[in-house]
Coordinates of C-alpha atoms and ligand atoms in Angstrom, one line a residue:
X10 CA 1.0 51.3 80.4
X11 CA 0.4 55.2 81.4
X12 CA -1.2 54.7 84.6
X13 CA 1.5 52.3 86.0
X14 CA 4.2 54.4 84.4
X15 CA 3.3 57.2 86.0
X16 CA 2.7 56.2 89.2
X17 CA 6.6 54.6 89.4
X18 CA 7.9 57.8 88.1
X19 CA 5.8 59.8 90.7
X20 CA 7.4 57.3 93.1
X21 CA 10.5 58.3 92.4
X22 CA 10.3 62.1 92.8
X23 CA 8.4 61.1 96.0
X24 CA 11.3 59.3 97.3
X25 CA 14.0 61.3 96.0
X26 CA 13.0 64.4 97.6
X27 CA 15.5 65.9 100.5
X28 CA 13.0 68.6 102.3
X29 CA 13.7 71.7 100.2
X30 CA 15.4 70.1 97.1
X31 CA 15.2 66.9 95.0
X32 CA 18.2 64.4 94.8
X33 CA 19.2 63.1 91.1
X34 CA 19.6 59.9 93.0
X35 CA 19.5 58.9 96.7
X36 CA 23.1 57.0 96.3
X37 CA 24.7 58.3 93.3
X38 CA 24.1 62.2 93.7
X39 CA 22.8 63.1 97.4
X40 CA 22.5 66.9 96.7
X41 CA 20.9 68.9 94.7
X42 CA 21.9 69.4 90.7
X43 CA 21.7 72.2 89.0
X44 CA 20.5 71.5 84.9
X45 CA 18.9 68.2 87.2
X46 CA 16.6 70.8 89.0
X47 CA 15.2 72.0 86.0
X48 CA 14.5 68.7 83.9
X49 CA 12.3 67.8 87.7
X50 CA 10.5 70.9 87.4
X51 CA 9.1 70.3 84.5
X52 CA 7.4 66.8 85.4
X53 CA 6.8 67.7 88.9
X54 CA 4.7 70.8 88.2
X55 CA 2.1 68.2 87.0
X56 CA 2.0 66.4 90.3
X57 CA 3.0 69.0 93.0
X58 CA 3.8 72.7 91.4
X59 CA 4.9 73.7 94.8
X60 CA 7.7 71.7 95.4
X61 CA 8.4 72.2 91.6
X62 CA 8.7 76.0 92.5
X63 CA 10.9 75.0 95.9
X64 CA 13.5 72.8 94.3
X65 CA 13.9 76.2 91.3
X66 CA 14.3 78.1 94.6
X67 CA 16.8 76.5 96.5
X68 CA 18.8 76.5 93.4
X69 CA 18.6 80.4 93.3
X70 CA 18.9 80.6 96.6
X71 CA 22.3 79.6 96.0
X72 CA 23.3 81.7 93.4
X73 CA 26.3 83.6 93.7
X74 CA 26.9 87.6 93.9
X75 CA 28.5 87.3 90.7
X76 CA 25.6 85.6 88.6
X77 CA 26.5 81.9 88.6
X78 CA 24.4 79.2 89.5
X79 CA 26.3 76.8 90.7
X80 CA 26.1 73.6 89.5
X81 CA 26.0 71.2 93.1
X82 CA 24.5 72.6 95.8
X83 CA 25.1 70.9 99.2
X84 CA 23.5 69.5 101.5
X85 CA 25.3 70.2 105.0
X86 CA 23.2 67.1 106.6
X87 CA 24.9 64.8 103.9
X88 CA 28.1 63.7 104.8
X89 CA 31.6 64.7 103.2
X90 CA 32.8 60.7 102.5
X91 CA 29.3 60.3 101.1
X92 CA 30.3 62.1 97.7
X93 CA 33.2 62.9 96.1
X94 CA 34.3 65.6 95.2
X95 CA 32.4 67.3 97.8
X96 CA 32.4 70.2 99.6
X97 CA 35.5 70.2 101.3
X98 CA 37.5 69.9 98.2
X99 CA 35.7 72.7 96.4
X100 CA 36.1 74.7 99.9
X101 CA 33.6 77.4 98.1
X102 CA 34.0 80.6 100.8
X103 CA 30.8 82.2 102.5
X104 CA 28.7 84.7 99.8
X105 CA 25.8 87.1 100.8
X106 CA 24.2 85.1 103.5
X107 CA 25.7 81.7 102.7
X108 CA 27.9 79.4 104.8
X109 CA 31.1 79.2 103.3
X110 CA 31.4 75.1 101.2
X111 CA 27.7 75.6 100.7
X112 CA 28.2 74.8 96.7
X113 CA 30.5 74.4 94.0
X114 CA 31.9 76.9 91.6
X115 CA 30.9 75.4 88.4
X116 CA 27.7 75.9 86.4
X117 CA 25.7 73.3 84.3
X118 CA 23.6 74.6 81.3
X119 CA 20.8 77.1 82.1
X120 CA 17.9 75.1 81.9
X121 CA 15.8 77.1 84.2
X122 CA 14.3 79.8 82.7
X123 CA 12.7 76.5 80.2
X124 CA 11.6 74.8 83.2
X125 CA 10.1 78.4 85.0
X126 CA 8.2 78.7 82.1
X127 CA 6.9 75.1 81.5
X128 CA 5.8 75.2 85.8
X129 CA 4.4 78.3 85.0
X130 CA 2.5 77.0 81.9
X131 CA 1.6 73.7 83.9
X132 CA 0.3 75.9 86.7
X133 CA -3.1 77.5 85.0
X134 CA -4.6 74.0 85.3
X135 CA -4.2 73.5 89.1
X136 CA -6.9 76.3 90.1
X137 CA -6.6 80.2 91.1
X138 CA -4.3 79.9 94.1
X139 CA -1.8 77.6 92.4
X140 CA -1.9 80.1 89.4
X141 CA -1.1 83.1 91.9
X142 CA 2.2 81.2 93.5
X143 CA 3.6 80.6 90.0
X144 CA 2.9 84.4 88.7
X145 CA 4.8 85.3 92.2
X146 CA 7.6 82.7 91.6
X147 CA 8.3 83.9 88.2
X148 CA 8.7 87.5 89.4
X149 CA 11.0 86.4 92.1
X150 CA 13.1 84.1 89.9
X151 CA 13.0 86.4 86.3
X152 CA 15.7 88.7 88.0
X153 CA 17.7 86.0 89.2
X154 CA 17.5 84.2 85.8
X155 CA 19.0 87.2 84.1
X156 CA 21.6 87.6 86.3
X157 CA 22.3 83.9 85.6
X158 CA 22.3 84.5 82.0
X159 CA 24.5 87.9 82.2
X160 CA 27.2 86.2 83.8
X161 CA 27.4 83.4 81.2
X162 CA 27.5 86.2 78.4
X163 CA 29.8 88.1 80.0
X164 CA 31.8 86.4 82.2
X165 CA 32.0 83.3 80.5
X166 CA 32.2 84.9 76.5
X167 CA 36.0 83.7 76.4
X168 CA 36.2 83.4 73.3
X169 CA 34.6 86.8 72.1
X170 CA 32.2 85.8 70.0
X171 CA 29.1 86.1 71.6
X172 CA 28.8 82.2 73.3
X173 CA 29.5 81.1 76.7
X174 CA 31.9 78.9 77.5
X175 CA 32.7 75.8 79.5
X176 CA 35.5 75.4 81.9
X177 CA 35.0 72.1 82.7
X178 CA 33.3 69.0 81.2
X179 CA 30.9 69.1 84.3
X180 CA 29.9 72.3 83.3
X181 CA 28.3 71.0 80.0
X182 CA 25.9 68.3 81.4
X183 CA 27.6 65.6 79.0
X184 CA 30.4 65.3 81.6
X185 CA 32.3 62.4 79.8
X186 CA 31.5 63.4 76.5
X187 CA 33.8 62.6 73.5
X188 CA 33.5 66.2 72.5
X189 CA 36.0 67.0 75.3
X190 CA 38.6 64.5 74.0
X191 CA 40.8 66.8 72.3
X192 CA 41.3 69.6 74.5
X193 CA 41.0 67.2 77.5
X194 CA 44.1 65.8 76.2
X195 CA 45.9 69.1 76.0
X196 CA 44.8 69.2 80.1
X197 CA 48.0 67.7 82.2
X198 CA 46.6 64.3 83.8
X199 CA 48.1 63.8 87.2
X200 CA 47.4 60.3 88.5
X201 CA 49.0 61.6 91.9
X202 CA 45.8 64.0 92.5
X203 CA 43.8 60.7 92.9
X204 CA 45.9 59.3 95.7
X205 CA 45.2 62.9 97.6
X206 CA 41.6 62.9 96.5
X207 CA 39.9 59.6 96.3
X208 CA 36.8 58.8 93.9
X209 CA 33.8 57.8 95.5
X210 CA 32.2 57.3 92.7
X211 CA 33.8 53.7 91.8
X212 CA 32.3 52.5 95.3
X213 CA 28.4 53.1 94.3
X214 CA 28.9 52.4 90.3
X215 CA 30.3 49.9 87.5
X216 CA 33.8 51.1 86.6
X217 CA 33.1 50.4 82.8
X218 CA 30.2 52.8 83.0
X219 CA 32.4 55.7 84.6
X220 CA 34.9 58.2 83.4
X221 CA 38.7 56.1 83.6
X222 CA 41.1 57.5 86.0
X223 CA 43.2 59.2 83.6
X224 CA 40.1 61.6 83.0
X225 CA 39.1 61.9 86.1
X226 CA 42.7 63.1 87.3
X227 CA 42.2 66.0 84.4
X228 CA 38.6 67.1 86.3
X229 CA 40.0 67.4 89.8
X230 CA 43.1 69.2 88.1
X231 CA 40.9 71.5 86.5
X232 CA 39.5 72.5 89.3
X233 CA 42.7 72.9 91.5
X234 CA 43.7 75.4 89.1
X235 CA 40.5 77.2 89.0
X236 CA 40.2 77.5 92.6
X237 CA 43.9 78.8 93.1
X238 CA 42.7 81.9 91.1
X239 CA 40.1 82.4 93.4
X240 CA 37.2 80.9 90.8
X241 CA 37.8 84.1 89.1
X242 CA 37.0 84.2 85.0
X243 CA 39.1 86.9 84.1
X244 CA 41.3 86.2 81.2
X245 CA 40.3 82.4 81.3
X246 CA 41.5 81.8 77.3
X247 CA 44.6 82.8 78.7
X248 CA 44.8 81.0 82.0
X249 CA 42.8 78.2 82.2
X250 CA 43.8 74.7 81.0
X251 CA 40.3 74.1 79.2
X252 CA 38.1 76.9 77.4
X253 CA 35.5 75.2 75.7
X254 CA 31.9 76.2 73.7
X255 CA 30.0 73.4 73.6
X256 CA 26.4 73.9 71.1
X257 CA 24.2 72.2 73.9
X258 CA 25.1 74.4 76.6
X259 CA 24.6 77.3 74.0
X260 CA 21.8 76.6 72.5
X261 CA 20.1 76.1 76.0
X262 CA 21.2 79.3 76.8
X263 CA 19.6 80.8 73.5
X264 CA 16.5 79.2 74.5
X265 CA 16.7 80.3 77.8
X266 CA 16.5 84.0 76.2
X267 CA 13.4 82.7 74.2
X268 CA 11.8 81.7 77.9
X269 CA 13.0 84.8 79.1
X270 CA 10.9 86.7 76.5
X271 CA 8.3 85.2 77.4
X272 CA 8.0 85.3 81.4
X273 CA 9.2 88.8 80.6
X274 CA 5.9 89.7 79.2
X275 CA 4.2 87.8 82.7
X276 CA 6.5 90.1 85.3
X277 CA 5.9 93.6 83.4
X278 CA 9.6 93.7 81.9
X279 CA 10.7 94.1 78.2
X280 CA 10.3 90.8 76.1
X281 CA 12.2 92.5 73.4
X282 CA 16.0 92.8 74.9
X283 CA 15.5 88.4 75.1
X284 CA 14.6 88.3 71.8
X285 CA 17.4 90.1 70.7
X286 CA 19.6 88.5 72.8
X287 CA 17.9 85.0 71.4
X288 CA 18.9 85.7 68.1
X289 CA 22.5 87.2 68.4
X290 CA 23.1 83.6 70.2
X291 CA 21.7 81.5 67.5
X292 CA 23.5 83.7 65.1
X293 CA 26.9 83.0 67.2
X294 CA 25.9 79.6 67.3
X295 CA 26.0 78.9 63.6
X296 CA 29.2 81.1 62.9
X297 CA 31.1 79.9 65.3
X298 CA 30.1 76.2 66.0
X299 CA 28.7 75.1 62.6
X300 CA 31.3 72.6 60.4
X301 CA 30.8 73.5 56.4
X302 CA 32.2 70.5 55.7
X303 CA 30.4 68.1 57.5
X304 CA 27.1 69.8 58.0
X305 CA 27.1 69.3 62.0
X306 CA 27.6 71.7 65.3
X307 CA 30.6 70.7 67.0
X308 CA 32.5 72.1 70.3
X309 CA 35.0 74.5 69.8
X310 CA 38.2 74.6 71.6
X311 CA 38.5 78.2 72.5
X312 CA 42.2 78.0 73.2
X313 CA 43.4 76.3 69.8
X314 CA 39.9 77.7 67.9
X315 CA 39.5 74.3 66.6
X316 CA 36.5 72.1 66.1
X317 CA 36.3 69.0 67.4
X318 CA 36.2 66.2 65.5
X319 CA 33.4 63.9 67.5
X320 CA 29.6 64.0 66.5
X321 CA 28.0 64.5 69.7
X322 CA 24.2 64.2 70.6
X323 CA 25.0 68.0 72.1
X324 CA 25.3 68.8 68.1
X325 CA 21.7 67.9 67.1
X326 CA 20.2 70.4 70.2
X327 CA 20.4 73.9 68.5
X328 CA 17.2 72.4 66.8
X329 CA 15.7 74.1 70.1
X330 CA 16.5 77.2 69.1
X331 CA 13.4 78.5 67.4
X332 CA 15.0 80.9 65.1
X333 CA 17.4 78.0 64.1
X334 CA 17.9 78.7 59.9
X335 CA 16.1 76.1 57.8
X336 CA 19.4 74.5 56.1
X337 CA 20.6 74.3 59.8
X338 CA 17.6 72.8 60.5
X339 CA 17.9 70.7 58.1
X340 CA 21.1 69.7 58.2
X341 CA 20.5 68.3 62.0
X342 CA 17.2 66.6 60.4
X343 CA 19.7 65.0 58.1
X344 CA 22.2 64.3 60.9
X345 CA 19.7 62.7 63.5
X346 CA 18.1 59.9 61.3
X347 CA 21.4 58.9 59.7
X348 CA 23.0 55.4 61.3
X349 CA 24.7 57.7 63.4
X350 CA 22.2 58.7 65.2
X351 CA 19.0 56.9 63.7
X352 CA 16.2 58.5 65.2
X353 CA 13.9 56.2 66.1
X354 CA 12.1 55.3 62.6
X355 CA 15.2 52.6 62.1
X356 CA 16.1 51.8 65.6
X357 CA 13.0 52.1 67.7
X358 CA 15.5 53.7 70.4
X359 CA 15.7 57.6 71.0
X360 CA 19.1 58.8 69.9
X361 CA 22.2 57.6 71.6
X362 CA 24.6 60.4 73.4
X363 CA 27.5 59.9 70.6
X364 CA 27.7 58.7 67.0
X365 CA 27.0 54.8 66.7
X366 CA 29.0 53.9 63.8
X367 CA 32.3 55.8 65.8
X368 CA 35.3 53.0 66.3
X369 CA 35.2 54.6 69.8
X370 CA 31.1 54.7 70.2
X371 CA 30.7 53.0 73.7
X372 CA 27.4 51.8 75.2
X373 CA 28.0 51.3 78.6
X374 CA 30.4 54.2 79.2
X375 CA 27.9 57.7 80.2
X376 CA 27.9 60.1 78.0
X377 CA 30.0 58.5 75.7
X378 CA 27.0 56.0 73.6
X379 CA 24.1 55.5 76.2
X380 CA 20.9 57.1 75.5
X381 CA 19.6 60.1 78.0
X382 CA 16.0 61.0 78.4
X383 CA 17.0 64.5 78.7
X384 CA 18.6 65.2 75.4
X385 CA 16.3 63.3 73.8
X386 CA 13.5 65.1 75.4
X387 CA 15.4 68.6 74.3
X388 CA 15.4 67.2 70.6
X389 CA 11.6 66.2 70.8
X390 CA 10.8 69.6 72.0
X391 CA 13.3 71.1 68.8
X392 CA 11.4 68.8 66.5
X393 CA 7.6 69.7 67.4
X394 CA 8.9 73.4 67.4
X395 CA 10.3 73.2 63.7
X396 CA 7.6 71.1 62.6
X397 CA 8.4 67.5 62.3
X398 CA 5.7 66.0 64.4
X399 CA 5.8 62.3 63.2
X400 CA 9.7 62.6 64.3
X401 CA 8.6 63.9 67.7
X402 CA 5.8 61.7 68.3
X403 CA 8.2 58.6 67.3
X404 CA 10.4 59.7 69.2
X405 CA 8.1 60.5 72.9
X406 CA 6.4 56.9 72.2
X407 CA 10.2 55.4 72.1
X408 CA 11.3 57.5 75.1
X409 CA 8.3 56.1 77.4
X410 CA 8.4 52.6 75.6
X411 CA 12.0 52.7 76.9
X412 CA 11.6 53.9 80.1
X413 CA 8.1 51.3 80.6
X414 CA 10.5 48.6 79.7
X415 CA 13.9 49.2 81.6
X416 CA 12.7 51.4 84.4
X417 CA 13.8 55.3 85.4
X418 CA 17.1 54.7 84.9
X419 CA 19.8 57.3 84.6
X420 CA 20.9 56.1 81.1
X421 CA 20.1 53.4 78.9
X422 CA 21.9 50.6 76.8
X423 CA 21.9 51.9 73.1
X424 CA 21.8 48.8 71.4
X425 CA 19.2 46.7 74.1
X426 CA 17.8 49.4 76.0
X427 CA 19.0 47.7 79.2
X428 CA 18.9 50.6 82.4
X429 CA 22.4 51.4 83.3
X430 CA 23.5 53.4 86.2
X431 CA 21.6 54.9 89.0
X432 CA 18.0 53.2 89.2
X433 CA 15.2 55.5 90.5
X434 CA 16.5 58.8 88.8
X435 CA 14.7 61.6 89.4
X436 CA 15.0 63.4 85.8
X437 CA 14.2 60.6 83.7
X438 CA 11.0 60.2 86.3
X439 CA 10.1 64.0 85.8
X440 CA 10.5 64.3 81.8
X441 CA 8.4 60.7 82.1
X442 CA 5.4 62.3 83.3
X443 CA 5.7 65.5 80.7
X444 CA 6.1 62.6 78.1
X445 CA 3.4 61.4 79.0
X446 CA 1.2 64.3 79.5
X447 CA 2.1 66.3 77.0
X448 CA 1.0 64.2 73.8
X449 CA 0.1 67.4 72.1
X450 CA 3.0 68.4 69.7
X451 CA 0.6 70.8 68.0
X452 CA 0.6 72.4 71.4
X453 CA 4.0 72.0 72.2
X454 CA 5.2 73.7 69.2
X455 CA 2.5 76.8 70.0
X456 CA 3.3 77.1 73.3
X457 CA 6.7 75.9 73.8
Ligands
LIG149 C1 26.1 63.3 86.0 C2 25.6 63.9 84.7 C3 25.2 65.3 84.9 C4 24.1 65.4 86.0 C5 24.7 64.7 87.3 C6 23.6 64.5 88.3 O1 27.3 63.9 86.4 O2 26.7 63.8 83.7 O3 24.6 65.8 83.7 O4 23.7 66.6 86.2 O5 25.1 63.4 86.9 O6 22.5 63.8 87.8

């Protein structure tokens, strides 16, 4: 199957690719992603490092004076009706030597300094002058990536306890995830917004697979009320309608330390302020996020400092943080191959996005029960780092067995493994081909 899979996932990021950026997916998402960005990087460094470096930088490009990486940027040759919200709506003004609507205002989880360092890693074995370009492209993105992290830990520290938090569902990645039920609900729901701004994405996408209106009149609130204050973060616990700290974005952004340690050491700058910033993280992770009672990470609502109740795939990823404490570990060992999860011993499926034995578990609906390569590749990565490499072998073969069988789809059917919305997705195509390269979890978890 390898040779055929890869050349249909090589396909994809050959047809998805806009001349400076990669789409997630040509109808679906015509501009470029943010967290997307990174997952592509990581599988198109194998097959062309150079536009694996471009789409990083484009990204950057984009960044804001303030730190944040947005999490759309647009495309001004794609037009407004052609996604919704777009940039109209967000109406982002002009920054440094940006046109004003050039992005949104939002962030996704910081995936990048991962990806710089896996391109970077990827780059030894494509001769001398590929290895030059990637030492450059490390020193031109290291500053930016620590700007990008210093705004989430500063800015974005809401709750003042060290973690980062989100003020939107888009911000997390798992946009329609059940972890944002409770303080969505807290979040007034105006079904009127809709008739101002109307949804595109009903017109390119099954309605059972997408958020309901209810929820989606809670986003586009959300982000009226942000962008009346200007996009400003100050006092946000006190000001803004949802305050969240979700463990996926944070442990991303932990690991993102551990990466910065790393290309640190490449670009002539300290490793050792990443490290330490790598382990107060984890360590806010566990006191903050960690439920005694049931042994899981959850998201906490900054604003009522509760826990929420779901069990969210997002709760098995602090596994990638490498200095993770072994009950923790263990505890998400525990949590991953119960029914709830069943790693992919009992179901021959990588995990689903949300608890399968839930009344509410739902496996069309995204985020909400479908499987995602992405997470699944993040837990893969957390298991061959912790040393479980049956699990993460099991769990690559059922990713790509998936994937073989169904196509580069941008989710999959939990129970049947059936593709479900966008076809020809560009990160499921990119973590394909590291799936498929990388079969080494000896030299993952050395490396990594
Ligand atoms: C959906 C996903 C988000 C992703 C975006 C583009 O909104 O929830 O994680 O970044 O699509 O692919």
């Amino acid at each position: 199957m390898s040779a055929e899979l890869w050349n249909s996932a090589v396909n994809v990021l050959d047809a998805n690719w806009s001349t400076d950026h990669m789409v997630p997916s040509r109808r679906l998402y015509p501009h470029q992603w943010s967290w997307d960005a990174a997952f592509i990087a990581i599988g198109l460094a194998y097959v062309n490092p150079g536009r694996a470096w471009r789409d990083l930088r484009s990204l950057f490009e984009a960044q804001w004076p303030d730190g944040r990486v947005p999490h759309i940027v647009f495309d001004p040759s794609v037009p407004e009706g052609d996604y919704f919200p777009g940039p109209a709506f967000w109406d982002v003004p002009a920054y440094a030597a940006r046109p004003a609507r050039g992005s949104t205002s939002l962030v996704q989880p910081p995936m990048h300094a991962i990806a710089a360092w896996e391109v970077y890693r990827r780059s030894t074995s494509h001769g001398a002058a590929c290895a030059q370009q990637a030492t450059e492209e490390l020193a031109w993105l290291y500053p930016r990536l620590v700007r990008q992290q210093e705004y989430l830990t500063r800015r974005r520290d809401a709750g003042g306890g060290g973690l980062a938090s989100v003020v939107h569902p888009w911000e997390s990645g798992v946009d329609n995830s059940p972890a944002w039920d409770a303080a969505m609900s807290r979040v007034p729901a105006d079904l009127d917004l809709l008739r101002r701004f109307r949804r595109r994405d009903l017109e390119v996408a099954d309605a059972a697979h997408r958020p309901t209106d209810l929820d989606y009149a809670r986003y586009v609130h959300l982000v009226v009320s942000y962008k009346e204050r200007g996009y400003s973060d100050h006092e946000l616990a006190a000001r803004h309608d949802f305050v969240v700290e979700c463990p996926g974005f944070n442990s991303i952004l932990g690991a993102a330390e551990v990466a910065l340690s790393k290309i640190a050491k490449v670009v002539g700058a300290d490793p050792s302020v990443h490290q330490a910033r790598a382990r107060a993280i984890t360590t806010a992770i566990v006191d903050r996020l960690w439920d005694e009672q049931t042994q899981t990470f959850r998201a906490r609502d900054v604003r009522t400092n509760t826990l929420s109740p779901a069990r969210c795939v997002t709760g098995l990823l602090p596994l990638i943080l490498p200095g993770l404490p072994s009950e923790h570990v263990e505890a998400i060992l525990t949590e991953a191959r119960s029914p709830r999860f069943g790693l992919p011993g009992e179901t021959m499926l990588p995990v689903p996005s949300y608890d399968r034995t839930a009344p509410d578990f739902d496996p069309l609906r995204y985020w909400r029960g479908p499987v995602w390569i992405n997470v699944n590749w993040l837990l893969r990565r957390g298991l061959a780092r912790h040393g479980f490499p049956d699990e993460a072998e099991e769990l690559r073969t059922s990713m790509l067995r998936l994937v073989h069988g169904s196509g580069h789809y941008e989710y999959f059917h939990p129970n049947t493994g059936e593709g479900i919305g966008a076809a020809q997705f560009s990160w499921t195509a990119a973590l394909t081909l590291d799936l498929l390269a990388d079969k080494s979890v000896r030299a993952y978890a050395a490396a990594g």
